[in-house]
Short mmCIF file of C-alpha atoms (C1' of nucleotides) and ligand atoms in Angstrom, two decimals:
data_model
loop_
_atom_site.label_atom_id
_atom_site.label_comp_id
_atom_site.label_asym_id
_atom_site.label_seq_id
_atom_site.Cartn_x
_atom_site.Cartn_y
_atom_site.Cartn_z
CA MET W 91 0.43 -0.13 -0.26
CA LYS W 92 1.40 3.69 -1.18
CA LYS W 93 0.90 6.64 0.78
CA PRO W 94 -1.04 9.18 -0.75
CA GLU W 95 1.59 11.66 0.03
CA THR W 96 4.58 10.19 -2.11
CA LEU W 97 2.74 9.85 -4.91
CA LEU W 98 2.00 13.63 -5.24
CA LYS W 99 5.72 14.22 -4.47
CA ARG W 100 6.53 12.05 -7.59
CA HIS W 101 4.08 14.01 -10.07
CA HIS W 102 6.15 17.11 -8.68
CA VAL W 103 2.54 18.79 -7.51
CA ARG W 104 1.81 20.42 -3.67
CA VAL W 105 1.08 18.56 -0.91
CA THR W 106 -2.32 19.60 0.64
CA ASN W 107 -5.03 17.80 2.67
CA ILE W 108 -7.90 17.24 -0.08
CA ARG W 109 -5.32 15.92 -2.87
CA LYS W 110 -3.79 13.48 0.03
CA GLU W 111 -7.34 12.61 0.81
CA ILE W 112 -8.86 12.19 -2.86
CA VAL W 113 -5.45 10.18 -3.71
CA ALA W 114 -6.30 8.13 -0.50
CA ALA W 115 -9.55 7.50 -1.04
CA LEU W 116 -8.91 6.25 -4.83
CA LEU W 117 -6.24 3.90 -3.53
CA GLU W 118 -8.28 2.73 -0.88
CA LYS W 119 -11.76 1.53 -2.99
CA GLU W 120 -9.16 0.13 -6.22
CA THR W 121 -11.81 1.03 -8.09
CA ALA W 122 -12.84 4.35 -10.42
CA LEU W 123 -15.12 7.09 -8.68
CA SER W 124 -16.96 9.60 -9.66
CA TYR W 125 -17.63 13.20 -8.43
CA ARG W 126 -20.07 12.72 -6.19
CA GLU W 127 -18.52 8.91 -4.68
CA ILE W 128 -14.99 11.10 -4.15
CA ARG W 129 -17.46 13.57 -2.74
CA ASP W 130 -18.52 11.36 -0.25
CA CYS W 131 -14.83 10.00 0.78
CA ILE W 132 -13.14 13.05 1.78
CA CYS W 133 -13.90 15.90 4.60
CA GLU W 134 -17.25 17.73 3.96
CA SER W 135 -15.27 21.17 4.37
CA HIS W 136 -14.05 20.81 1.38
CA ASP W 137 -15.74 23.11 -1.56
CA ARG W 138 -17.13 21.43 -4.47
CA VAL W 139 -14.70 23.70 -7.03
CA THR W 140 -11.66 22.91 -5.09
CA VAL W 141 -12.54 19.09 -5.52
CA TYR W 142 -13.20 19.53 -9.73
CA ARG W 143 -10.16 21.43 -9.71
CA THR W 144 -8.16 19.15 -7.68
CA LEU W 145 -9.22 16.35 -10.29
CA ASN W 146 -8.94 18.41 -13.56
CA THR W 147 -5.05 19.15 -11.83
CA PHE W 148 -4.73 15.29 -11.51
CA VAL W 149 -5.82 14.63 -14.68
CA ASN W 150 -3.12 17.36 -16.42
CA GLU W 151 -0.62 15.86 -14.70
CA GLY W 152 -0.86 12.52 -15.52
CA ILE W 153 -2.09 11.26 -12.12
CA MET W 154 -5.42 10.07 -12.90
CA HIS W 155 -7.18 9.82 -16.09
CA THR W 156 -11.27 10.02 -17.01
CA ILE W 157 -13.72 7.18 -17.97
CA SER W 158 -17.12 8.02 -19.62
CA SER W 159 -19.59 5.25 -19.30
CA ALA W 160 -22.45 4.51 -21.29
CA ASP W 161 -24.44 5.58 -18.14
CA GLY W 162 -23.17 8.86 -18.57
CA VAL W 163 -21.35 9.01 -15.35
CA VAL W 164 -17.76 10.52 -15.21
CA ARG W 165 -15.36 8.61 -13.48
CA TYR W 166 -11.56 9.26 -12.48
CA ALA W 167 -9.30 6.67 -11.61
CA LEU W 168 -5.74 6.12 -10.45
CA CYS W 169 -3.10 5.66 -13.47
CA SER W 170 -0.86 2.32 -12.95
CA ASP W 171 2.74 3.45 -12.46
CA GLY W 172 4.10 5.16 -15.34
CA SER W 173 1.37 4.09 -17.79
CA CYS W 174 0.37 7.74 -18.05
CA GLU W 175 2.46 11.03 -19.08
CA PRO W 176 1.26 14.38 -18.27
CA HIS W 177 -1.65 14.93 -21.21
CA HIS W 178 -0.84 11.49 -22.66
CA HIS W 179 -2.78 9.29 -21.04
CA ASP W 180 -2.25 5.30 -22.04
CA ASP W 181 -5.23 3.80 -23.08
CA ARG W 182 -4.42 0.82 -23.43
CA HIS W 183 -6.37 -1.24 -20.98
CA ILE W 184 -10.15 -2.40 -21.06
CA HIS W 185 -12.76 -0.59 -18.75
CA PHE W 186 -14.95 -2.87 -16.84
CA LEU W 187 -18.52 -1.97 -15.68
CA CYS W 188 -20.16 -4.32 -13.07
CA LYS W 189 -23.97 -4.31 -14.00
CA LYS W 190 -24.23 -5.45 -10.34
CA CYS W 191 -22.60 -3.43 -8.16
CA GLY W 192 -22.04 -0.45 -10.31
CA ARG W 193 -18.25 -0.28 -9.70
CA THR W 194 -15.91 0.54 -12.68
CA PHE W 195 -12.22 -1.63 -12.64
CA CYS W 196 -9.13 -0.80 -14.75
CA LEU W 197 -8.27 -4.27 -16.04
CA PRO W 198 -4.88 -4.99 -16.16
CA PHE W 199 -3.61 -4.80 -19.91
CA ARG W 200 -3.95 -8.04 -21.88
CA ALA W 201 -3.54 -8.51 -26.12
CA GLN W 202 -4.72 -6.14 -27.65
CA PRO W 203 -7.67 -6.97 -30.70
CA ASP W 204 -7.42 -5.91 -33.94
CA PHE W 205 -10.21 -3.83 -35.73
CA GLU W 206 -11.32 -4.26 -39.24
CA ILE W 207 -12.34 -0.09 -39.66
CA PRO W 208 -14.07 1.07 -43.12
CA THR W 209 -11.39 2.19 -45.77
CA GLY W 210 -10.93 5.81 -45.83
CA TYR W 211 -10.94 6.34 -41.70
CA LYS W 212 -7.47 6.77 -39.98
CA MET W 213 -7.50 5.09 -36.75
CA ASP W 214 -5.27 6.91 -34.19
CA SER W 215 -6.69 5.25 -30.80
CA PHE W 216 -9.66 3.66 -29.30
CA GLU W 217 -11.55 2.79 -26.03
CA ILE W 218 -13.10 -0.37 -24.97
CA SER W 219 -15.46 -0.49 -22.46
CA VAL W 220 -16.94 -3.59 -21.64
CA SER W 221 -20.19 -4.48 -18.81
CA GLY W 222 -20.71 -7.36 -16.99
CA LEU W 223 -20.01 -9.13 -13.47
CA CYS W 224 -17.19 -8.29 -11.75
CA GLU W 225 -15.03 -10.91 -10.03
CA ASN W 226 -16.66 -10.39 -6.47
CA CYS W 227 -20.22 -10.42 -7.98
CA LEU W 228 -19.87 -13.71 -9.86
CA ASN W 229 -18.01 -15.21 -6.99
CA PRO W 230 -19.20 -14.05 -3.44
CA SER W 231 -16.36 -15.59 -1.27
CA MET C 285 -33.87 9.39 -48.50
CA LYS C 286 -35.97 8.68 -46.15
CA LYS C 287 -39.45 10.26 -44.69
CA PRO C 288 -38.97 11.13 -40.96
CA GLU C 289 -43.12 10.31 -40.67
CA THR C 290 -42.66 7.26 -42.13
CA LEU C 291 -40.11 6.33 -39.80
CA LEU C 292 -41.84 8.09 -36.52
CA LYS C 293 -45.21 5.55 -37.79
CA ARG C 294 -42.95 2.34 -38.54
CA HIS C 295 -42.25 2.63 -34.71
CA HIS C 296 -45.75 3.49 -33.62
CA VAL C 297 -44.77 6.83 -32.24
CA ARG C 298 -47.21 9.34 -32.80
CA VAL C 299 -46.27 12.40 -35.19
CA THR C 300 -45.26 15.83 -33.92
CA ASN C 301 -43.76 18.64 -35.47
CA ILE C 302 -40.95 18.18 -33.10
CA ARG C 303 -40.03 14.40 -33.48
CA LYS C 304 -40.15 15.38 -37.15
CA GLU C 305 -37.87 18.03 -36.92
CA ILE C 306 -35.45 15.65 -34.87
CA VAL C 307 -35.51 12.72 -37.21
CA ALA C 308 -35.01 15.13 -40.31
CA ALA C 309 -32.03 16.32 -38.62
CA LEU C 310 -30.21 13.02 -38.01
CA LEU C 311 -31.18 12.24 -41.62
CA GLU C 312 -29.65 15.03 -42.98
CA LYS C 313 -26.40 15.35 -41.03
CA GLU C 314 -25.77 11.68 -41.35
CA THR C 315 -23.64 11.58 -38.21
CA ALA C 316 -24.64 11.05 -34.06
CA LEU C 317 -25.87 14.75 -32.71
CA SER C 318 -25.43 16.09 -28.92
CA TYR C 319 -28.84 17.79 -27.46
CA ARG C 320 -27.38 21.20 -27.80
CA GLU C 321 -26.54 20.53 -31.94
CA ILE C 322 -30.13 19.28 -32.62
CA ARG C 323 -31.47 21.96 -31.01
CA ASP C 324 -29.66 24.00 -33.05
CA CYS C 325 -31.26 22.47 -36.32
CA ILE C 326 -34.66 22.49 -34.79
CA CYS C 327 -37.20 25.50 -34.88
CA GLU C 328 -36.67 27.80 -31.36
CA SER C 329 -39.80 27.82 -30.03
CA HIS C 330 -39.22 24.11 -28.70
CA ASP C 331 -39.32 23.76 -25.04
CA ARG C 332 -35.87 22.34 -23.68
CA VAL C 333 -37.81 20.17 -21.94
CA THR C 334 -39.86 18.81 -24.84
CA VAL C 335 -36.57 18.16 -26.43
CA TYR C 336 -34.87 15.95 -24.12
CA ARG C 337 -38.47 14.15 -23.78
CA THR C 338 -38.87 13.20 -27.00
CA LEU C 339 -35.23 11.85 -27.52
CA ASN C 340 -35.80 9.95 -24.49
CA THR C 341 -38.81 8.73 -26.24
CA PHE C 342 -36.83 7.51 -29.40
CA VAL C 343 -34.23 6.25 -27.50
CA ASN C 344 -36.55 3.72 -25.56
CA GLU C 345 -38.50 2.88 -28.64
CA GLY C 346 -35.42 1.80 -30.39
CA ILE C 347 -35.28 4.73 -32.86
CA MET C 348 -32.14 6.25 -31.28
CA HIS C 349 -29.42 5.05 -29.19
CA THR C 350 -26.89 7.14 -27.21
CA ILE C 351 -23.22 7.18 -27.37
CA SER C 352 -21.72 8.66 -24.79
CA SER C 353 -17.57 9.33 -25.92
CA ALA C 354 -15.08 10.18 -24.22
CA ASP C 355 -15.17 14.23 -24.09
CA GLY C 356 -18.33 13.26 -21.91
CA VAL C 357 -20.84 14.59 -24.34
CA VAL C 358 -23.60 12.52 -25.16
CA ARG C 359 -24.82 12.14 -28.34
CA TYR C 360 -27.67 10.84 -30.44
CA ALA C 361 -27.46 8.89 -33.34
CA LEU C 362 -30.19 6.82 -35.17
CA CYS C 363 -30.74 3.06 -35.39
CA SER C 364 -29.85 1.78 -38.50
CA ASP C 365 -33.08 -0.31 -39.31
CA GLY C 366 -33.97 -2.99 -37.44
CA SER C 367 -31.04 -3.09 -35.38
CA CYS C 368 -33.03 -1.67 -32.12
CA GLU C 369 -35.11 -3.31 -30.85
CA PRO C 370 -37.22 -1.19 -27.73
CA HIS C 371 -34.96 -1.54 -24.54
CA HIS C 372 -32.86 -3.51 -26.28
CA HIS C 373 -29.90 -1.72 -28.11
CA ASP C 374 -28.01 -3.41 -29.85
CA ASP C 375 -24.05 -1.92 -29.87
CA ARG C 376 -22.43 -4.56 -32.32
CA HIS C 377 -21.26 -1.60 -34.41
CA ILE C 378 -18.21 0.84 -33.59
CA HIS C 379 -18.62 4.26 -32.70
CA PHE C 380 -15.97 6.82 -34.89
CA LEU C 381 -14.95 10.74 -33.68
CA CYS C 382 -13.04 12.72 -36.01
CA LYS C 383 -10.09 14.27 -33.64
CA LYS C 384 -10.23 17.07 -36.77
CA CYS C 385 -14.21 18.00 -37.27
CA GLY C 386 -15.32 16.80 -34.06
CA ARG C 387 -18.04 14.58 -36.07
CA THR C 388 -19.40 11.69 -34.35
CA PHE C 389 -20.00 8.36 -37.26
CA CYS C 390 -21.79 4.84 -36.56
CA LEU C 391 -19.85 2.69 -38.64
CA PRO C 392 -21.17 -0.43 -40.50
CA PHE C 393 -21.05 -3.32 -38.71
CA ARG C 394 -17.52 -5.62 -39.41
CA ALA C 395 -15.72 -8.61 -38.06
CA GLN C 396 -15.69 -8.33 -33.87
CA PRO C 397 -12.59 -8.54 -32.46
CA ASP C 398 -12.31 -11.22 -29.18
CA PHE C 399 -11.30 -10.10 -25.97
CA GLU C 400 -9.07 -11.32 -22.65
CA ILE C 401 -10.46 -10.35 -20.18
CA PRO C 402 -9.15 -11.65 -16.62
CA THR C 403 -10.33 -14.73 -15.19
CA GLY C 404 -13.25 -14.08 -12.41
CA TYR C 405 -14.73 -11.30 -14.84
CA LYS C 406 -17.89 -12.24 -17.29
CA MET C 407 -18.68 -10.27 -19.80
CA ASP C 408 -21.88 -9.60 -21.03
CA SER C 409 -21.53 -6.63 -23.80
CA PHE C 410 -18.78 -4.35 -24.57
CA GLU C 411 -18.27 -0.92 -26.52
CA ILE C 412 -15.93 -0.07 -28.81
CA SER C 413 -15.14 3.79 -29.76
CA VAL C 414 -12.26 4.40 -32.02
CA SER C 415 -10.65 7.74 -32.81
CA GLY C 416 -8.97 9.27 -35.47
CA LEU C 417 -9.26 11.08 -38.56
CA CYS C 418 -12.80 10.70 -40.70
CA GLU C 419 -13.32 9.74 -44.59
CA ASN C 420 -13.61 13.87 -45.12
CA CYS C 421 -11.02 15.35 -43.03
CA LEU C 422 -7.97 12.56 -44.00
CA ASN C 423 -8.85 12.64 -48.17
CA PRO C 424 -10.06 16.58 -48.71
CA SER C 425 -12.13 16.36 -51.87
"C1'" DC G 133 -66.54 14.22 -34.80
"C1'" DT G 134 -65.74 13.28 -30.53
"C1'" DA G 135 -63.77 10.86 -26.96
"C1'" DT G 136 -59.19 9.64 -24.58
"C1'" DA G 137 -54.97 9.10 -24.88
"C1'" DC G 138 -50.27 11.18 -25.42
"C1'" DT G 139 -47.33 15.42 -25.70
"C1'" DT G 140 -46.25 19.69 -25.31
"C1'" DG G 141 -44.89 24.43 -22.83
"C1'" DC G 142 -43.63 26.14 -18.26
"C1'" DA G 143 -42.35 26.45 -13.76
"C1'" DA G 144 -39.19 24.96 -10.68
"C1'" DC G 145 -35.41 21.98 -9.22
"C1'" DA G 146 -31.20 19.30 -9.20
"C1'" DA G 147 -26.48 18.12 -10.12
"C1'" DT G 148 -22.25 18.55 -13.21
"C1'" DG G 149 -18.88 21.64 -14.07
"C1'" DT G 150 -16.21 26.78 -14.90
"C1'" DT G 151 -14.78 31.56 -14.31
"C1'" DG G 152 -13.18 35.68 -11.21
"C1'" DC G 153 -10.95 37.10 -7.65
"C1'" DA G 154 -9.52 37.68 -2.59
"C1'" DT G 155 -7.37 35.09 1.04
"C1'" DA G 156 -4.50 31.36 2.75
"C1'" DA G 157 -1.32 27.99 2.76
"C1'" DA G 158 3.20 25.44 0.49
"C1'" DT G 159 7.37 25.38 -0.95
"C1'" DA G 160 11.30 27.86 -2.11
"C1'" DA G 161 14.90 31.82 -1.05
"C1'" DT G 162 17.80 33.89 2.28
"C1'" DA U 151 13.83 29.62 10.81
"C1'" DT U 152 11.83 33.80 8.55
"C1'" DT U 153 10.77 35.71 4.70
"C1'" DA U 154 8.81 35.88 -0.34
"C1'" DT U 155 7.14 33.71 -4.14
"C1'" DT U 156 4.24 30.45 -6.25
"C1'" DT U 157 0.10 27.93 -6.16
"C1'" DA U 158 -4.20 26.40 -4.07
"C1'" DT U 159 -8.44 27.08 -1.84
"C1'" DG U 160 -12.80 29.03 -0.40
"C1'" DC U 161 -16.87 32.01 -1.86
"C1'" DA U 162 -19.80 33.85 -5.20
"C1'" DA U 163 -21.91 33.52 -9.70
"C1'" DC U 164 -22.85 31.64 -13.76
"C1'" DA U 165 -23.60 28.10 -17.34
"C1'" DT U 166 -25.65 23.28 -19.41
"C1'" DT U 167 -27.39 19.64 -18.73
"C1'" DG U 168 -31.67 16.76 -16.86
"C1'" DT U 169 -35.85 16.04 -14.08
"C1'" DT U 170 -40.86 16.68 -12.41
"C1'" DG U 171 -45.21 17.56 -11.30
"C1'" DC U 172 -48.99 20.02 -13.84
"C1'" DA U 173 -51.91 22.03 -16.50
"C1'" DA U 174 -53.67 22.81 -21.35
"C1'" DG U 175 -52.88 21.26 -26.22
"C1'" DT U 176 -52.79 17.80 -30.00
"C1'" DA U 177 -52.95 13.02 -32.58
"C1'" DT U 178 -54.88 9.58 -33.46
"C1'" DA U 179 -58.85 5.85 -32.63
"C1'" DG U 180 -63.70 4.92 -32.79
MN1 LIG S 790 -8.65 2.68 -16.51
MN1 LIG S 791 -24.39 3.84 -33.68
ZN1 LIG S 792 -19.36 -5.95 -8.97
ZN1 LIG S 793 -14.23 14.56 -39.50
#
DNA sequence: CTATACTTGCAACAATGTTGCATAAATAAT
DNA sequence: ATTATTTATGCAACATTGTTGCAAGTATAG
């Protein structure tokens, strides 16, 4: 388990309470979280605006990336070590939305499929969102 | 070129002005449109709420489906004939977002790739969003 | 043509997200 | 350790998206 402070320093951003709290929430839950969920994990006294600004900073600095699911909710997930440079998110991994518990996971990188896209179109990057049942919901222990 | 009225009747929804205008806009542009873009295509006097309710009706009746892109904007696209049943959108096609012109296209169905997802997860459905350059922007005529 | 079922517009509300500006806090410099 | 500088925060205000309840209007079936 990594310390939020270490992570922030490694990315050369100032260490503040709200930043530590938000990173801690993401590290603890181990899933992607929406603004609302993040809000519910941190001290209530922080202003909404500060939360949004913090999340924007994290995305810009390559600390987190956003995931916009089919349900229209934007979620934030920690970038795995070294996978995201500032302003250059590496999107080679797949996102998984569990239909039962509603949690969103970044799946570990696996072999990527090839696509057939029509002639005339040029592909730069792609994103794959899978939905179904997560480990926990499929095999409740 | 199909008539909006025909399309609405085939789906057993009442034919009203706003419905004809919205379907006409989608048929004409041949791309997915956001609420904002749709609003700019139709008569200004229609109420916002009616636009949203119309779009919801269309999605529920299988006339359109939504696309939530990486930019967080929800777009609406006509379902190709027979591809969508009410409440049961067929998501076998790929969505393409052009980085230059910003337009979103539903690509015609092609062979689908296989995914490797980690053991323990069960996949129900998936969605693929590709971004890059569209026909028009790649080969300006 | 009339009855009825559905659609519309309006008012009100809630959530998300942004900007400008003064104050406060974190870090760098002394 | 103290001060100076840079950056972050809180507050007010605003814009946009999206929803609901309700009364009035309209499309369609009979
Ligand atoms: Mn991810
Ligand atoms: Mn589509
Ligand atoms: Zn689950
Ligand atoms: Zn284009």
